């Protein structure tokens, strides 16, 4: 099939590349000329495992192209995927400016048989808005569909090509049939292709993210409770996770969720609820708990240094909002950096992939080191903000020698108490008692 994907960010680039890899002709369009120029030179603007190789292979075979020319790309395509950003507005709702602009720009160029699919996460009713708008602009019925994306950054290719399910929202079953054919190569393992109304499909995406965010805020609250009661959240997590009704996924306590999706999607759903006269009590609390969780590590740091961080050197491992990505949108590390800078601390950071993105926001207000160990030189404490694999088994002896004082604030519970303490560190983690317990 001939596809056009508008918006070549994390979702659009993965979508376009995976569809090209399954044999379709795909043109990825973006408004950002520098991004398109870079992609045409083989430079991938984001870090996503496996993506670079896949882009190269499909670009070389001619199945995947990048352009800023929306008009001719749309005119040529049977299926137009819209994957532009839908960031948070000031009032918490989703900002549809880019999407609405793209819908209007596409309208005059659509083929008679075109299907326009929204992949961006959009408020319930947006598909209907698009259908009405395209009818007004073209004077005919244009097939529209919702096909939300559930990929995780860091495992995006795997998630896209081996989805747990594909959800589409359509008005006519024939549209679903075309989309099912497009997805067929990824659904060979009998994973479900779920067809519903556009409204249910749009809601499904928000409900999924809100559920996952709720699990994270829930376990964070339990972690905070554990701390006050000398229980160990890691034991509790295992104690509940083995219950098949509960499971382990998204039940890791930490420094709060970040990224470009959970924070904005929880707020957008709450905003939708309010617009419809429903009080989003759970959603508001999930967001509140998360905002509070982003301050938990700072409280521990402040209490350790008796409130005085002026002139202290803090090493920080991990900047990305999660491992295996360079995405720093709403990353908890950035919230902590802001707080530490305000208190006069000096910050030495290391992240395997996200340092360039952080540098473009913070410049030389903080330091960046190419190796994790270099961040520790002369540090009064180490703070761990992202659970990159390379931070899991460090050389504690070498760390001791590099640091001015052996203190670790572990926002991801990477280490065993007993081991860190054996190496002489003062160790502060999330939801675990500071006294070493049986099995810790
Ligand atoms: N990032 C994720 O993990 C993820 C997962 C599922 C769903 N989503 C949703 O997918 C959507 C896209 O997210 P993302 O993370 O890929 O965003 P992104 O910011 O990485 O990419 C958006 C792209 O759209 C481009 N763009 C903006 N206006 C444009 C226009 N008028 N014409 C052409 N291109 C334009 C931007 O230049 C950018 O490259 C959002 O709605 C998001 O909520 C994201």
Short mmCIF file of C-alpha atoms and ligand atoms in Angstrom, two decimals:
data_model
loop_
_atom_site.label_atom_id
_atom_site.label_comp_id
_atom_site.label_asym_id
_atom_site.label_seq_id
_atom_site.Cartn_x
_atom_site.Cartn_y
_atom_site.Cartn_z
CA UNK A 1 0.00 0.00 0.00
CA UNK A 2 1.02 3.63 -0.41
CA UNK A 3 1.22 5.41 2.90
CA UNK A 4 1.93 8.93 4.06
CA UNK A 5 2.82 9.49 7.72
CA UNK A 6 2.56 13.11 8.86
CA UNK A 7 4.73 13.92 11.88
CA UNK A 8 8.05 12.11 12.05
CA UNK A 9 8.67 12.03 15.80
CA UNK A 10 8.96 8.99 18.07
CA UNK A 11 5.64 7.59 16.91
CA UNK A 12 5.57 8.71 13.27
CA UNK A 13 9.11 7.55 12.53
CA UNK A 14 8.55 4.15 14.11
CA UNK A 15 5.16 3.75 12.41
CA UNK A 16 6.44 4.77 8.99
CA UNK A 17 9.56 2.63 9.26
CA UNK A 18 7.76 -0.51 10.44
CA UNK A 19 5.10 -0.21 7.76
CA UNK A 20 7.83 0.26 5.14
CA UNK A 21 9.63 -2.78 6.49
CA UNK A 22 6.51 -4.87 6.00
CA UNK A 23 6.51 -3.99 2.31
CA UNK A 24 4.58 -0.75 1.95
CA UNK A 25 5.72 2.44 0.21
CA UNK A 26 5.90 5.07 2.91
CA UNK A 27 6.58 8.79 2.77
CA UNK A 28 7.18 10.41 6.16
CA UNK A 29 6.39 14.12 6.24
CA UNK A 30 7.52 16.61 8.84
CA UNK A 31 7.33 20.37 9.15
CA UNK A 32 10.81 20.42 10.69
CA UNK A 33 13.18 20.93 7.76
CA UNK A 34 16.29 20.13 9.77
CA UNK A 35 14.83 16.84 10.93
CA UNK A 36 13.90 15.84 7.39
CA UNK A 37 17.32 16.88 6.05
CA UNK A 38 19.01 14.83 8.78
CA UNK A 39 16.85 11.78 8.06
CA UNK A 40 17.65 12.07 4.37
CA UNK A 41 21.34 11.94 5.29
CA UNK A 42 20.74 8.81 7.36
CA UNK A 43 20.91 10.60 10.71
CA UNK A 44 18.22 9.44 13.12
CA UNK A 45 17.07 12.30 15.35
CA UNK A 46 16.10 10.09 18.30
CA UNK A 47 17.66 7.16 20.12
CA UNK A 48 15.48 4.09 19.84
CA UNK A 49 17.07 0.63 19.85
CA UNK A 50 17.03 -0.99 16.41
CA UNK A 51 15.44 1.98 14.67
CA UNK A 52 18.51 3.29 12.91
CA UNK A 53 19.23 0.00 11.11
CA UNK A 54 15.59 -0.37 10.09
CA UNK A 55 15.39 3.19 8.73
CA UNK A 56 18.60 2.70 6.73
CA UNK A 57 17.51 -0.58 5.26
CA UNK A 58 14.13 0.69 4.13
CA UNK A 59 15.39 4.08 2.95
CA UNK A 60 18.03 2.32 0.84
CA UNK A 61 15.45 0.04 -0.68
CA UNK A 62 13.40 3.10 -1.63
CA UNK A 63 10.35 2.05 0.39
CA UNK A 64 10.86 4.80 2.99
CA UNK A 65 11.23 8.47 2.13
CA UNK A 66 11.35 11.71 4.10
CA UNK A 67 10.06 15.06 2.93
CA UNK A 68 8.54 18.36 4.00
CA UNK A 69 6.21 18.27 0.98
CA UNK A 70 2.85 17.40 2.48
CA UNK A 71 0.76 18.12 -0.62
CA UNK A 72 2.33 15.66 -3.03
CA UNK A 73 2.84 13.00 -0.34
CA UNK A 74 -0.84 13.11 0.61
CA UNK A 75 -1.94 13.16 -3.03
CA UNK A 76 -0.03 9.96 -3.66
CA UNK A 77 -1.22 7.99 -0.62
CA UNK A 78 -4.12 5.68 0.02
CA UNK A 79 -3.63 5.81 3.78
CA UNK A 80 -2.57 8.98 5.57
CA UNK A 81 -1.42 8.51 9.15
CA UNK A 82 -1.42 11.60 11.37
CA UNK A 83 1.19 11.32 14.12
CA UNK A 84 1.92 14.93 15.07
CA UNK A 85 2.36 15.93 18.70
CA UNK A 86 -0.64 16.66 20.92
CA UNK A 87 1.08 18.35 23.86
CA UNK A 88 -0.51 19.63 27.03
CA UNK A 89 -2.22 23.03 26.91
CA UNK A 90 -2.04 25.43 29.85
CA UNK A 91 -5.38 24.17 31.15
CA UNK A 92 -4.29 20.50 31.02
CA UNK A 93 -6.28 19.59 27.89
CA UNK A 94 -4.60 18.26 24.75
CA UNK A 95 -3.42 20.95 22.35
CA UNK A 96 -4.72 20.01 18.90
CA UNK A 97 -3.27 22.98 17.03
CA UNK A 98 -0.80 20.94 14.97
CA UNK A 99 -3.32 18.19 14.23
CA UNK A 100 -6.04 20.60 13.10
CA UNK A 101 -3.55 22.43 10.95
CA UNK A 102 -2.49 19.18 9.27
CA UNK A 103 -6.11 18.09 8.69
CA UNK A 104 -6.79 21.37 6.88
CA UNK A 105 -3.58 21.12 4.86
CA UNK A 106 -4.30 17.55 3.79
CA UNK A 107 -7.89 18.16 2.70
CA UNK A 108 -7.34 19.60 -0.80
CA UNK A 109 -4.92 16.81 -1.77
CA UNK A 110 -6.79 13.71 -0.61
CA UNK A 111 -7.46 10.96 -3.13
CA UNK A 112 -11.07 9.81 -3.55
CA UNK A 113 -10.23 6.50 -1.84
CA UNK A 114 -8.05 7.99 0.90
CA UNK A 115 -8.33 6.88 4.51
CA UNK A 116 -7.10 9.39 7.08
CA UNK A 117 -6.03 7.73 10.32
CA UNK A 118 -5.23 9.53 13.55
CA UNK A 119 -2.39 7.81 15.40
CA UNK A 120 -1.70 10.71 17.75
CA UNK A 121 -3.33 10.47 21.18
CA UNK A 122 -6.37 12.72 20.88
CA UNK A 123 -9.42 13.57 22.99
CA UNK A 124 -12.58 11.60 22.45
CA UNK A 125 -14.50 13.20 19.60
CA UNK A 126 -11.46 14.30 17.57
CA UNK A 127 -12.09 11.70 14.86
CA UNK A 128 -15.62 13.00 14.47
CA UNK A 129 -14.25 16.53 14.32
CA UNK A 130 -11.87 15.42 11.55
CA UNK A 131 -14.62 13.65 9.62
CA UNK A 132 -16.87 16.75 9.74
CA UNK A 133 -14.03 19.10 8.90
CA UNK A 134 -12.89 17.04 5.92
CA UNK A 135 -16.49 16.76 4.70
CA UNK A 136 -16.77 20.56 4.85
CA UNK A 137 -13.45 21.13 3.09
CA UNK A 138 -13.78 18.46 0.39
CA UNK A 139 -17.54 18.38 -0.10
CA UNK A 140 -17.56 14.57 0.20
CA UNK A 141 -17.42 11.81 2.80
CA UNK A 142 -13.80 11.04 3.62
CA UNK A 143 -13.00 7.78 5.39
CA UNK A 144 -11.50 8.50 8.79
CA UNK A 145 -10.19 6.17 11.47
CA UNK A 146 -8.63 6.17 14.90
CA UNK A 147 -5.69 3.85 15.47
CA UNK A 148 -4.01 4.74 18.76
CA UNK A 149 -0.43 3.72 19.37
CA UNK A 150 0.59 1.73 22.45
CA UNK A 151 4.35 1.49 21.86
CA UNK A 152 6.83 2.07 24.67
CA UNK A 153 9.85 4.20 23.93
CA UNK A 154 12.93 2.02 24.38
CA UNK A 155 11.11 -1.01 22.94
CA UNK A 156 9.15 0.76 20.22
CA UNK A 157 10.04 -1.49 17.28
CA UNK A 158 9.28 -4.62 19.26
CA UNK A 159 5.98 -3.19 20.49
CA UNK A 160 4.96 -2.01 17.04
CA UNK A 161 5.78 -5.22 15.25
CA UNK A 162 4.54 -7.51 18.00
CA UNK A 163 1.63 -5.62 19.52
CA UNK A 164 -0.48 -7.08 22.33
CA UNK A 165 -3.44 -5.85 20.30
CA UNK A 166 -4.27 -3.38 17.57
CA UNK A 167 -7.19 -1.06 18.19
CA UNK A 168 -9.02 0.74 15.40
CA UNK A 169 -12.04 2.98 15.55
CA UNK A 170 -14.00 3.21 12.31
CA UNK A 171 -17.38 4.21 10.92
CA UNK A 172 -17.44 1.64 8.11
CA UNK A 173 -16.26 -1.98 8.41
CA UNK A 174 -14.52 -1.71 5.01
CA UNK A 175 -12.08 0.80 6.51
CA UNK A 176 -11.23 -1.66 9.27
CA UNK A 177 -10.61 -4.34 6.65
CA UNK A 178 -8.00 -2.19 4.89
CA UNK A 179 -6.27 -1.44 8.19
CA UNK A 180 -6.36 -5.10 9.19
CA UNK A 181 -4.61 -5.97 5.94
CA UNK A 182 -1.97 -3.34 6.69
CA UNK A 183 -1.40 -4.81 10.16
CA UNK A 184 -1.62 -8.45 9.08
CA UNK A 185 2.19 -8.99 9.05
CA UNK A 186 2.31 -7.95 12.72
CA UNK A 187 -0.64 -10.03 13.88
CA UNK A 188 0.52 -13.49 12.84
CA UNK A 189 0.61 -14.63 16.46
CA UNK A 190 -3.16 -14.40 16.76
CA UNK A 191 -3.04 -11.16 18.71
CA UNK A 192 -6.41 -9.41 18.46
CA UNK A 193 -7.35 -6.73 15.97
CA UNK A 194 -10.08 -4.87 17.83
CA UNK A 195 -12.61 -2.88 15.86
CA UNK A 196 -14.78 -0.34 17.64
CA UNK A 197 -16.17 3.16 17.25
CA UNK A 198 -13.69 6.04 16.93
CA UNK A 199 -14.85 7.36 20.31
CA UNK A 200 -14.18 4.04 22.07
CA UNK A 201 -10.83 3.75 20.36
CA UNK A 202 -9.80 7.26 21.42
CA UNK A 203 -10.91 6.54 24.98
CA UNK A 204 -9.07 3.19 25.00
CA UNK A 205 -5.74 4.95 24.56
CA UNK A 206 -6.34 7.35 27.45
CA UNK A 207 -7.75 4.60 29.65
CA UNK A 208 -4.66 2.44 29.02
CA UNK A 209 -2.22 5.20 29.93
CA UNK A 210 -4.27 6.30 32.91
CA UNK A 211 -4.37 2.71 34.21
CA UNK A 212 -0.59 2.33 33.91
CA UNK A 213 0.02 5.70 35.55
CA UNK A 214 -2.37 4.70 38.34
CA UNK A 215 -0.36 1.55 39.01
CA UNK A 216 2.83 3.59 39.30
CA UNK A 217 1.29 6.16 41.64
CA UNK A 218 -0.26 3.36 43.67
CA UNK A 219 3.02 1.56 44.29
CA UNK A 220 4.74 4.88 45.00
CA UNK A 221 2.18 5.61 47.66
CA UNK A 222 2.64 2.15 49.13
CA UNK A 223 6.42 2.76 49.07
CA UNK A 224 6.03 5.97 51.03
CA UNK A 225 3.82 4.14 53.53
CA UNK A 226 6.36 1.32 53.83
CA UNK A 227 9.07 3.78 54.75
CA UNK A 228 7.06 5.10 57.64
CA UNK A 229 6.35 1.61 58.92
CA UNK A 230 9.65 -0.21 58.45
CA UNK A 231 8.22 -2.42 55.71
CA UNK A 232 10.18 -3.05 52.50
CA UNK A 233 8.25 -2.16 49.37
CA UNK A 234 10.35 -4.54 47.34
CA UNK A 235 9.10 -7.46 49.42
CA UNK A 236 5.57 -6.08 49.27
CA UNK A 237 5.83 -5.69 45.50
CA UNK A 238 6.82 -9.32 45.16
CA UNK A 239 4.20 -10.32 47.66
CA UNK A 240 1.45 -8.79 45.55
CA UNK A 241 3.01 -9.25 42.10
CA UNK A 242 2.85 -13.02 42.23
CA UNK A 243 -0.91 -12.71 42.60
CA UNK A 244 -2.03 -13.36 39.04
CA UNK A 245 -4.86 -10.86 39.46
CA UNK A 246 -2.26 -8.13 40.11
CA UNK A 247 0.97 -8.99 38.27
CA UNK A 248 4.31 -7.17 38.29
CA UNK A 249 4.06 -4.73 35.39
CA UNK A 250 4.28 -1.05 36.30
CA UNK A 251 4.58 -1.81 39.99
CA UNK A 252 8.14 -0.57 40.48
CA UNK A 253 8.40 2.28 42.97
CA UNK A 254 10.58 5.20 41.99
CA UNK A 255 10.82 8.94 41.53
CA UNK A 256 7.54 9.34 39.66
CA UNK A 257 6.57 8.76 36.07
CA UNK A 258 7.61 11.17 33.32
CA UNK A 259 7.79 11.12 29.56
CA UNK A 260 5.71 12.68 26.87
CA UNK A 261 2.62 10.57 27.50
CA UNK A 262 1.55 9.65 31.03
CA UNK A 263 1.63 13.13 32.60
CA UNK A 264 -0.14 14.85 29.73
CA UNK A 265 -2.58 12.03 29.02
CA UNK A 266 -3.73 11.70 32.63
CA UNK A 267 -4.33 15.47 32.71
CA UNK A 268 -6.04 15.50 29.31
CA UNK A 269 -8.41 12.74 30.41
CA UNK A 270 -9.15 14.64 33.63
CA UNK A 271 -9.80 17.74 31.56
CA UNK A 272 -12.19 15.78 29.31
CA UNK A 273 -13.99 14.45 32.38
CA UNK A 274 -14.50 17.98 33.73
CA UNK A 275 -15.80 19.17 30.37
CA UNK A 276 -18.39 16.42 30.63
CA UNK A 277 -19.35 17.23 34.21
CA UNK A 278 -17.56 14.23 35.72
CA UNK A 279 -15.24 14.74 38.68
CA UNK A 280 -12.02 12.85 37.78
CA UNK A 281 -11.15 11.95 41.36
CA UNK A 282 -8.81 9.05 40.68
CA UNK A 283 -7.02 10.81 37.82
CA UNK A 284 -6.42 13.96 39.87
CA UNK A 285 -4.95 11.95 42.73
CA UNK A 286 -2.75 9.90 40.38
CA UNK A 287 -1.28 13.16 39.09
CA UNK A 288 -0.93 14.65 42.59
CA UNK A 289 0.84 11.57 43.93
CA UNK A 290 3.19 11.67 40.96
CA UNK A 291 4.04 15.34 41.40
CA UNK A 292 4.77 14.65 45.05
CA UNK A 293 6.89 11.62 44.18
CA UNK A 294 9.18 13.83 42.11
CA UNK A 295 10.12 15.63 45.36
CA UNK A 296 10.68 12.55 47.55
CA UNK A 297 14.36 12.12 46.73
CA UNK A 298 15.07 15.81 47.28
CA UNK A 299 13.55 15.58 50.77
CA UNK A 300 15.90 12.70 51.56
CA UNK A 301 18.89 14.60 50.17
CA UNK A 302 17.99 17.73 52.11
CA UNK A 303 17.53 15.81 55.31
CA UNK A 304 20.91 14.07 54.87
CA UNK A 305 22.69 17.41 54.37
CA UNK A 306 20.71 19.19 57.12
CA UNK A 307 19.03 21.34 54.51
CA UNK A 308 22.28 22.86 53.28
CA UNK A 309 23.16 21.92 49.72
CA UNK A 310 24.94 25.13 48.86
CA UNK A 311 28.26 24.23 47.25
CA UNK A 312 27.66 20.49 47.50
CA UNK A 313 28.58 18.42 44.46
CA UNK A 314 25.86 15.99 43.45
CA UNK A 315 26.53 13.29 40.87
CA UNK A 316 23.49 12.21 38.90
CA UNK A 317 23.24 8.95 36.96
CA UNK A 318 20.37 8.93 34.50
CA UNK A 319 18.58 11.85 32.88
CA UNK A 320 16.16 10.22 30.42
CA UNK A 321 12.66 9.63 31.76
CA UNK A 322 13.35 5.92 31.44
CA UNK A 323 16.12 3.65 30.12
CA UNK A 324 16.74 2.89 26.43
CA UNK A 325 15.53 6.30 25.26
CA UNK A 326 16.97 9.80 24.95
CA UNK A 327 13.57 11.35 25.69
CA UNK A 328 13.71 13.83 28.57
CA UNK A 329 10.18 15.20 28.33
CA UNK A 330 8.83 15.55 31.93
CA UNK A 331 11.78 13.48 33.15
CA UNK A 332 11.94 13.36 36.98
CA UNK A 333 15.70 14.04 36.69
CA UNK A 334 15.02 17.51 35.32
CA UNK A 335 12.70 18.37 38.21
CA UNK A 336 15.44 17.34 40.64
CA UNK A 337 18.12 19.27 38.74
CA UNK A 338 15.98 22.43 38.98
CA UNK A 339 15.50 21.93 42.71
CA UNK A 340 19.18 21.22 43.36
CA UNK A 341 20.36 24.20 41.31
CA UNK A 342 18.03 26.44 43.24
CA UNK A 343 19.63 25.23 46.46
CA UNK A 344 23.11 26.04 45.17
CA UNK A 345 24.34 22.50 44.43
CA UNK A 346 26.80 21.69 41.67
CA UNK A 347 25.62 18.84 39.45
CA UNK A 348 27.74 16.34 37.51
CA UNK A 349 25.66 14.10 35.27
CA UNK A 350 25.94 11.05 33.11
CA UNK A 351 23.35 9.45 30.86
CA UNK A 352 24.17 7.01 28.05
CA UNK A 353 21.85 8.71 25.53
CA UNK A 354 20.08 11.77 26.85
CA UNK A 355 22.94 14.20 27.59
CA UNK A 356 22.68 16.08 24.29
CA UNK A 357 18.99 16.77 24.87
CA UNK A 358 19.68 17.95 28.41
CA UNK A 359 22.60 20.07 27.26
CA UNK A 360 20.37 21.89 24.83
CA UNK A 361 18.10 22.88 27.75
CA UNK A 362 20.58 23.40 30.57
CA UNK A 363 23.78 24.35 28.74
CA UNK A 364 26.72 24.70 31.12
CA UNK A 365 24.58 25.13 34.25
CA UNK A 366 25.40 21.48 34.94
CA UNK A 367 28.28 19.22 33.95
CA UNK A 368 28.16 16.22 31.63
CA UNK A 369 30.56 13.30 31.76
CA UNK A 370 31.12 10.67 29.10
CA UNK A 371 31.48 7.88 31.67
CA UNK A 372 29.35 7.26 34.77
CA UNK A 373 32.41 7.02 37.00
CA UNK A 374 33.65 10.46 35.91
CA UNK A 375 30.48 12.03 37.31
CA UNK A 376 31.48 10.76 40.76
CA UNK A 377 34.76 12.62 41.06
CA UNK A 378 34.64 14.71 44.23
CA UNK A 379 30.90 14.14 44.63
CA UNK A 380 29.26 14.53 48.03
CA UNK A 381 26.50 12.16 46.93
CA UNK A 382 25.30 10.11 43.99
CA UNK A 383 21.69 10.30 42.88
CA UNK A 384 20.26 7.63 40.56
CA UNK A 385 17.33 8.79 38.44
CA UNK A 386 17.08 6.30 35.55
CA UNK A 387 17.53 2.54 35.76
CA UNK A 388 19.93 2.11 32.83
CA UNK A 389 21.36 -1.37 32.74
CA UNK A 390 24.93 -0.05 33.10
CA UNK A 391 24.17 1.36 36.55
CA UNK A 392 23.05 -1.96 38.00
CA UNK A 393 26.37 -3.53 38.98
CA UNK A 394 28.89 -0.76 39.52
CA UNK A 395 32.34 -1.10 41.07
CA UNK A 396 31.50 0.10 44.56
CA UNK A 397 35.14 0.09 45.63
CA UNK A 398 36.16 2.40 42.78
CA UNK A 399 33.14 4.58 43.52
CA UNK A 400 34.22 4.95 47.14
CA UNK A 401 37.62 6.21 46.03
CA UNK A 402 36.20 8.75 43.59
CA UNK A 403 33.55 10.29 45.80
CA UNK A 404 34.18 12.88 48.48
CA UNK A 405 31.64 11.10 50.68
CA UNK A 406 30.04 7.70 50.08
CA UNK A 407 26.34 8.48 49.91
CA UNK A 408 23.83 7.10 47.42
CA UNK A 409 20.27 8.27 46.86
CA UNK A 410 18.80 5.58 44.66
CA UNK A 411 15.54 6.66 43.06
CA UNK A 412 15.18 3.30 41.30
CA UNK A 413 16.01 0.76 44.02
CA UNK A 414 18.83 -0.78 41.98
CA UNK A 415 20.93 -2.21 44.79
CA UNK A 416 20.72 -4.58 47.71
CA UNK A 417 21.04 -2.73 50.99
CA UNK A 418 23.45 -5.25 52.39
CA UNK A 419 25.86 -4.98 49.48
CA UNK A 420 26.00 -1.19 49.34
CA UNK A 421 26.36 -0.91 53.08
CA UNK A 422 29.11 -3.53 53.10
CA UNK A 423 31.05 -1.16 50.87
CA UNK A 424 30.62 1.60 53.41
CA UNK A 425 27.95 3.63 51.64
CA UNK A 426 25.14 5.47 53.29
CA UNK A 427 22.24 4.25 51.12
CA UNK A 428 18.82 5.83 50.69
CA UNK A 429 16.27 4.25 48.38
CA UNK A 430 12.51 4.33 47.86
CA UNK A 431 10.17 2.56 50.25
CA UNK A 432 12.79 0.41 51.97
CA UNK A 433 13.86 0.66 55.60
CA UNK A 434 17.34 2.07 56.16
CA UNK A 435 18.17 -0.73 58.59
CA UNK A 436 19.30 -3.89 56.79
CA UNK A 437 16.68 -6.61 57.16
CA UNK A 438 16.62 -10.34 56.55
CA UNK A 439 17.16 -11.01 52.82
CA UNK A 440 17.74 -7.32 51.93
N1 LIG B 1 6.16 9.02 22.33
C1 LIG B 1 5.45 7.96 22.69
O1 LIG B 1 5.92 7.04 23.35
C2 LIG B 1 4.01 7.85 22.26
C3 LIG B 1 3.36 6.62 22.38
C4 LIG B 1 2.03 6.53 21.98
C5 LIG B 1 1.37 7.65 21.50
N2 LIG B 1 2.02 8.85 21.42
C6 LIG B 1 1.30 9.99 20.87
O2 LIG B 1 1.70 10.15 19.51
C7 LIG B 1 1.74 11.53 19.16
C8 LIG B 1 3.11 11.91 18.67
O3 LIG B 1 4.01 11.72 19.75
P1 LIG B 1 5.60 11.79 19.54
O4 LIG B 1 6.21 11.45 20.84
O5 LIG B 1 5.95 11.04 18.33
O6 LIG B 1 5.77 13.36 19.26
P2 LIG B 1 7.07 14.09 18.73
O7 LIG B 1 7.01 15.46 19.33
O8 LIG B 1 8.27 13.25 18.93
O9 LIG B 1 6.82 14.21 17.15
C9 LIG B 1 5.85 15.01 16.57
C10 LIG B 1 6.36 15.41 15.19
O10 LIG B 1 5.32 16.11 14.51
C11 LIG B 1 5.93 17.14 13.74
N3 LIG B 1 4.94 18.15 13.37
C12 LIG B 1 4.34 19.08 14.15
N4 LIG B 1 3.50 19.83 13.43
C13 LIG B 1 3.56 19.36 12.17
C14 LIG B 1 2.91 19.72 10.96
N5 LIG B 1 2.03 20.72 10.92
N6 LIG B 1 3.20 19.02 9.86
C15 LIG B 1 4.07 17.99 9.88
N7 LIG B 1 4.72 17.61 11.01
C16 LIG B 1 4.46 18.29 12.13
C17 LIG B 1 7.02 17.67 14.66
O11 LIG B 1 8.00 18.40 13.95
C18 LIG B 1 7.56 16.36 15.24
O12 LIG B 1 8.62 15.85 14.47
C19 LIG B 1 1.26 12.27 20.40
O13 LIG B 1 -0.12 12.46 20.32
C20 LIG B 1 1.59 11.31 21.51
O14 LIG B 1 0.77 11.51 22.64
C21 LIG B 1 3.32 8.97 21.78
#
